[in-house]
Amino acid sequence: MAMATSGGSSAPSADGTTRGQTFPELLACSKTIVEGTLKDVRSAGKSHVRVTMSVDQWLKPRTGLDTATSDLADPTERDPEEAYGQGDRVLMVIPSNADQIATAASPSRGRKSQRRETGSSARCQA
């Protein structure tokens, strides 16, 4: 399965330029990484969605339940094509900061596979 990397952010680096998290930083700063199928996606209030997944493999943490539910920042606030879809098989990287958009990679859907973190910097944000 292909994995998307984090895009840029508006947070300045030490040299005054902007840069997003690198792939290793994205993984290190994530609270959850799971592979599975999206079973349900519904609104969870302003700018958030509640996603329920049937989990095939837990990567971070190493173990968990067969079903996982997370409240996530709604990616459609930035781009309607980025909507999570019921039945999509994804590798989901969920950031520690609930206001950042999760990175979801899916070879089965024709949508964009790269998700940009909104308001993220190279450091982890809780």
PDB file of C-alpha atoms in Angstrom:
ATOM      1  CA  MET A   1       0.000   0.000   0.000  1.00  0.00           C
ATOM      2  CA  ALA A   2       1.359   3.416  -0.912  1.00  0.00           C
ATOM      3  CA  MET A   3       1.844   5.909   1.899  1.00  0.00           C
ATOM      4  CA  ALA A   4       1.232   9.630   1.633  1.00  0.00           C
ATOM      5  CA  THR A   5       3.609  12.065   3.229  1.00  0.00           C
ATOM      6  CA  SER A   6       2.810  15.229   5.081  1.00  0.00           C
ATOM      7  CA  GLY A   7       2.691  18.411   3.070  1.00  0.00           C
ATOM      8  CA  GLY A   8       3.859  21.869   3.983  1.00  0.00           C
ATOM      9  CA  SER A   9       2.628  24.138   6.701  1.00  0.00           C
ATOM     10  CA  SER A  10       2.499  27.802   7.473  1.00  0.00           C
ATOM     11  CA  ALA A  11       4.742  27.524  10.509  1.00  0.00           C
ATOM     12  CA  PRO A  12       8.133  29.227  10.030  1.00  0.00           C
ATOM     13  CA  SER A  13      11.345  27.308  10.548  1.00  0.00           C
ATOM     14  CA  ALA A  14      14.480  28.717  12.203  1.00  0.00           C
ATOM     15  CA  ASP A  15      15.639  30.275   8.914  1.00  0.00           C
ATOM     16  CA  GLY A  16      12.274  32.025   8.366  1.00  0.00           C
ATOM     17  CA  THR A  17      11.089  29.734   5.581  1.00  0.00           C
ATOM     18  CA  THR A  18       8.081  27.446   5.867  1.00  0.00           C
ATOM     19  CA  ARG A  19       8.198  23.686   5.953  1.00  0.00           C
ATOM     20  CA  GLY A  20       5.980  20.833   7.038  1.00  0.00           C
ATOM     21  CA  GLN A  21       6.865  17.693   8.884  1.00  0.00           C
ATOM     22  CA  THR A  22       9.158  15.167   7.252  1.00  0.00           C
ATOM     23  CA  PHE A  23       7.875  11.610   6.918  1.00  0.00           C
ATOM     24  CA  PRO A  24       9.807  10.409  10.015  1.00  0.00           C
ATOM     25  CA  GLU A  25       8.464  13.410  11.990  1.00  0.00           C
ATOM     26  CA  LEU A  26       4.928  12.630  10.825  1.00  0.00           C
ATOM     27  CA  LEU A  27       5.257   9.058  12.109  1.00  0.00           C
ATOM     28  CA  ALA A  28       6.932  10.076  15.371  1.00  0.00           C
ATOM     29  CA  CYS A  29       4.322  12.754  16.112  1.00  0.00           C
ATOM     30  CA  SER A  30       1.321  10.563  15.332  1.00  0.00           C
ATOM     31  CA  LYS A  31      -0.690   9.043  18.138  1.00  0.00           C
ATOM     32  CA  THR A  32      -2.179   6.235  16.028  1.00  0.00           C
ATOM     33  CA  ILE A  33      -1.297   4.434  12.792  1.00  0.00           C
ATOM     34  CA  VAL A  34      -3.725   1.771  11.578  1.00  0.00           C
ATOM     35  CA  GLU A  35      -4.540  -0.075   8.373  1.00  0.00           C
ATOM     36  CA  GLY A  36      -8.094  -1.095   7.662  1.00  0.00           C
ATOM     37  CA  THR A  37     -11.455  -0.273   6.096  1.00  0.00           C
ATOM     38  CA  LEU A  38     -13.576   2.790   6.870  1.00  0.00           C
ATOM     39  CA  LYS A  39     -16.926   1.464   8.108  1.00  0.00           C
ATOM     40  CA  ASP A  40     -18.617   4.733   9.030  1.00  0.00           C
ATOM     41  CA  VAL A  41     -17.897   8.429   8.543  1.00  0.00           C
ATOM     42  CA  ARG A  42     -20.223  11.041  10.057  1.00  0.00           C
ATOM     43  CA  SER A  43     -20.169  14.612  11.262  1.00  0.00           C
ATOM     44  CA  ALA A  44     -18.853  15.148  14.787  1.00  0.00           C
ATOM     45  CA  GLY A  45     -19.456  18.863  15.155  1.00  0.00           C
ATOM     46  CA  LYS A  46     -17.839  21.882  13.602  1.00  0.00           C
ATOM     47  CA  SER A  47     -14.950  20.929  11.317  1.00  0.00           C
ATOM     48  CA  HIS A  48     -14.678  17.363  12.678  1.00  0.00           C
ATOM     49  CA  VAL A  49     -15.799  13.899  11.586  1.00  0.00           C
ATOM     50  CA  ARG A  50     -16.152  10.652  13.535  1.00  0.00           C
ATOM     51  CA  VAL A  51     -14.495   7.802  11.650  1.00  0.00           C
ATOM     52  CA  THR A  52     -15.033   4.132  12.525  1.00  0.00           C
ATOM     53  CA  MET A  53     -12.585   1.629  11.042  1.00  0.00           C
ATOM     54  CA  SER A  54     -12.439  -2.122  10.885  1.00  0.00           C
ATOM     55  CA  VAL A  55      -8.759  -2.543  11.733  1.00  0.00           C
ATOM     56  CA  ASP A  56      -6.643  -5.140   9.926  1.00  0.00           C
ATOM     57  CA  GLN A  57      -3.327  -4.075  11.451  1.00  0.00           C
ATOM     58  CA  TRP A  58      -2.260  -1.794  14.293  1.00  0.00           C
ATOM     59  CA  LEU A  59       1.121  -0.157  13.744  1.00  0.00           C
ATOM     60  CA  LYS A  60       1.078   2.452  16.528  1.00  0.00           C
ATOM     61  CA  PRO A  61       0.314   1.360  19.142  1.00  0.00           C
ATOM     62  CA  ARG A  62       1.207  -2.227  18.221  1.00  0.00           C
ATOM     63  CA  THR A  63      -2.136  -3.642  19.394  1.00  0.00           C
ATOM     64  CA  GLY A  64      -5.720  -2.534  19.732  1.00  0.00           C
ATOM     65  CA  LEU A  65      -9.332  -3.513  19.183  1.00  0.00           C
ATOM     66  CA  ASP A  66     -10.702  -4.891  15.913  1.00  0.00           C
ATOM     67  CA  THR A  67     -12.736  -1.685  15.527  1.00  0.00           C
ATOM     68  CA  ALA A  68     -11.411   1.819  16.176  1.00  0.00           C
ATOM     69  CA  THR A  69     -13.363   5.088  16.321  1.00  0.00           C
ATOM     70  CA  SER A  70     -11.648   8.481  16.138  1.00  0.00           C
ATOM     71  CA  ASP A  71     -12.839  12.083  16.041  1.00  0.00           C
ATOM     72  CA  LEU A  72     -10.734  13.785  13.361  1.00  0.00           C
ATOM     73  CA  ALA A  73     -10.425  17.191  11.739  1.00  0.00           C
ATOM     74  CA  ASP A  74     -12.621  17.173   8.610  1.00  0.00           C
ATOM     75  CA  PRO A  75     -10.377  17.202   5.510  1.00  0.00           C
ATOM     76  CA  THR A  76     -13.223  18.584   3.377  1.00  0.00           C
ATOM     77  CA  GLU A  77     -12.835  21.932   5.135  1.00  0.00           C
ATOM     78  CA  ARG A  78      -9.730  22.361   2.962  1.00  0.00           C
ATOM     79  CA  ASP A  79     -10.649  20.326  -0.131  1.00  0.00           C
ATOM     80  CA  PRO A  80     -13.951  18.488  -0.849  1.00  0.00           C
ATOM     81  CA  GLU A  81     -12.055  15.845  -2.854  1.00  0.00           C
ATOM     82  CA  GLU A  82     -10.299  14.798   0.348  1.00  0.00           C
ATOM     83  CA  ALA A  83     -13.434  13.367   1.981  1.00  0.00           C
ATOM     84  CA  TYR A  84     -13.088  10.056   3.785  1.00  0.00           C
ATOM     85  CA  GLY A  85     -15.413   7.502   2.198  1.00  0.00           C
ATOM     86  CA  GLN A  86     -17.199   4.558   3.741  1.00  0.00           C
ATOM     87  CA  GLY A  87     -15.657   1.356   2.388  1.00  0.00           C
ATOM     88  CA  ASP A  88     -12.274   2.948   1.610  1.00  0.00           C
ATOM     89  CA  ARG A  89      -9.309   0.781   2.533  1.00  0.00           C
ATOM     90  CA  VAL A  90      -6.721   3.083   4.082  1.00  0.00           C
ATOM     91  CA  LEU A  91      -3.518   3.404   6.013  1.00  0.00           C
ATOM     92  CA  MET A  92      -4.475   6.138   8.493  1.00  0.00           C
ATOM     93  CA  VAL A  93      -1.882   8.221  10.350  1.00  0.00           C
ATOM     94  CA  ILE A  94      -3.700  10.124  13.099  1.00  0.00           C
ATOM     95  CA  PRO A  95      -1.842  13.112  14.559  1.00  0.00           C
ATOM     96  CA  SER A  96      -1.665  13.857  18.279  1.00  0.00           C
ATOM     97  CA  ASN A  97      -3.205  17.291  17.658  1.00  0.00           C
ATOM     98  CA  ALA A  98      -6.954  16.788  17.091  1.00  0.00           C
ATOM     99  CA  ASP A  99      -7.126  19.890  14.877  1.00  0.00           C
ATOM    100  CA  GLN A 100      -4.642  18.530  12.351  1.00  0.00           C
ATOM    101  CA  ILE A 101      -5.954  16.490   9.422  1.00  0.00           C
ATOM    102  CA  ALA A 102      -5.020  12.814   9.503  1.00  0.00           C
ATOM    103  CA  THR A 103      -2.897  11.404   6.682  1.00  0.00           C
ATOM    104  CA  ALA A 104      -4.808   8.699   4.831  1.00  0.00           C
ATOM    105  CA  ALA A 105      -3.353   6.680   1.980  1.00  0.00           C
ATOM    106  CA  SER A 106      -5.499   4.454  -0.190  1.00  0.00           C
ATOM    107  CA  PRO A 107      -4.612   2.781  -3.478  1.00  0.00           C
ATOM    108  CA  SER A 108      -8.283   1.902  -4.039  1.00  0.00           C
ATOM    109  CA  ARG A 109      -9.695   5.390  -4.400  1.00  0.00           C
ATOM    110  CA  GLY A 110      -9.210   7.942  -7.123  1.00  0.00           C
ATOM    111  CA  ARG A 111      -8.887  10.877  -4.743  1.00  0.00           C
ATOM    112  CA  LYS A 112      -5.732  12.734  -3.866  1.00  0.00           C
ATOM    113  CA  SER A 113      -3.508  10.647  -1.616  1.00  0.00           C
ATOM    114  CA  GLN A 114      -1.497  13.475  -0.092  1.00  0.00           C
ATOM    115  CA  ARG A 115      -2.893  15.234   2.940  1.00  0.00           C
ATOM    116  CA  ARG A 116      -1.340  18.445   4.224  1.00  0.00           C
ATOM    117  CA  GLU A 117      -1.184  19.230   7.887  1.00  0.00           C
ATOM    118  CA  THR A 118      -2.912  22.514   8.676  1.00  0.00           C
ATOM    119  CA  GLY A 119      -1.047  24.660  11.136  1.00  0.00           C
ATOM    120  CA  SER A 120       1.605  22.044  11.850  1.00  0.00           C
ATOM    121  CA  SER A 121       5.267  22.676  12.378  1.00  0.00           C
ATOM    122  CA  ALA A 122       8.271  20.400  12.360  1.00  0.00           C
ATOM    123  CA  ARG A 123       7.702  19.810  16.080  1.00  0.00           C
ATOM    124  CA  CYS A 124       4.938  17.653  17.475  1.00  0.00           C
ATOM    125  CA  GLN A 125       1.902  19.554  18.668  1.00  0.00           C
ATOM    126  CA  ALA A 126      -0.290  18.033  21.372  1.00  0.00           C
TER     127      ALA A 126
END
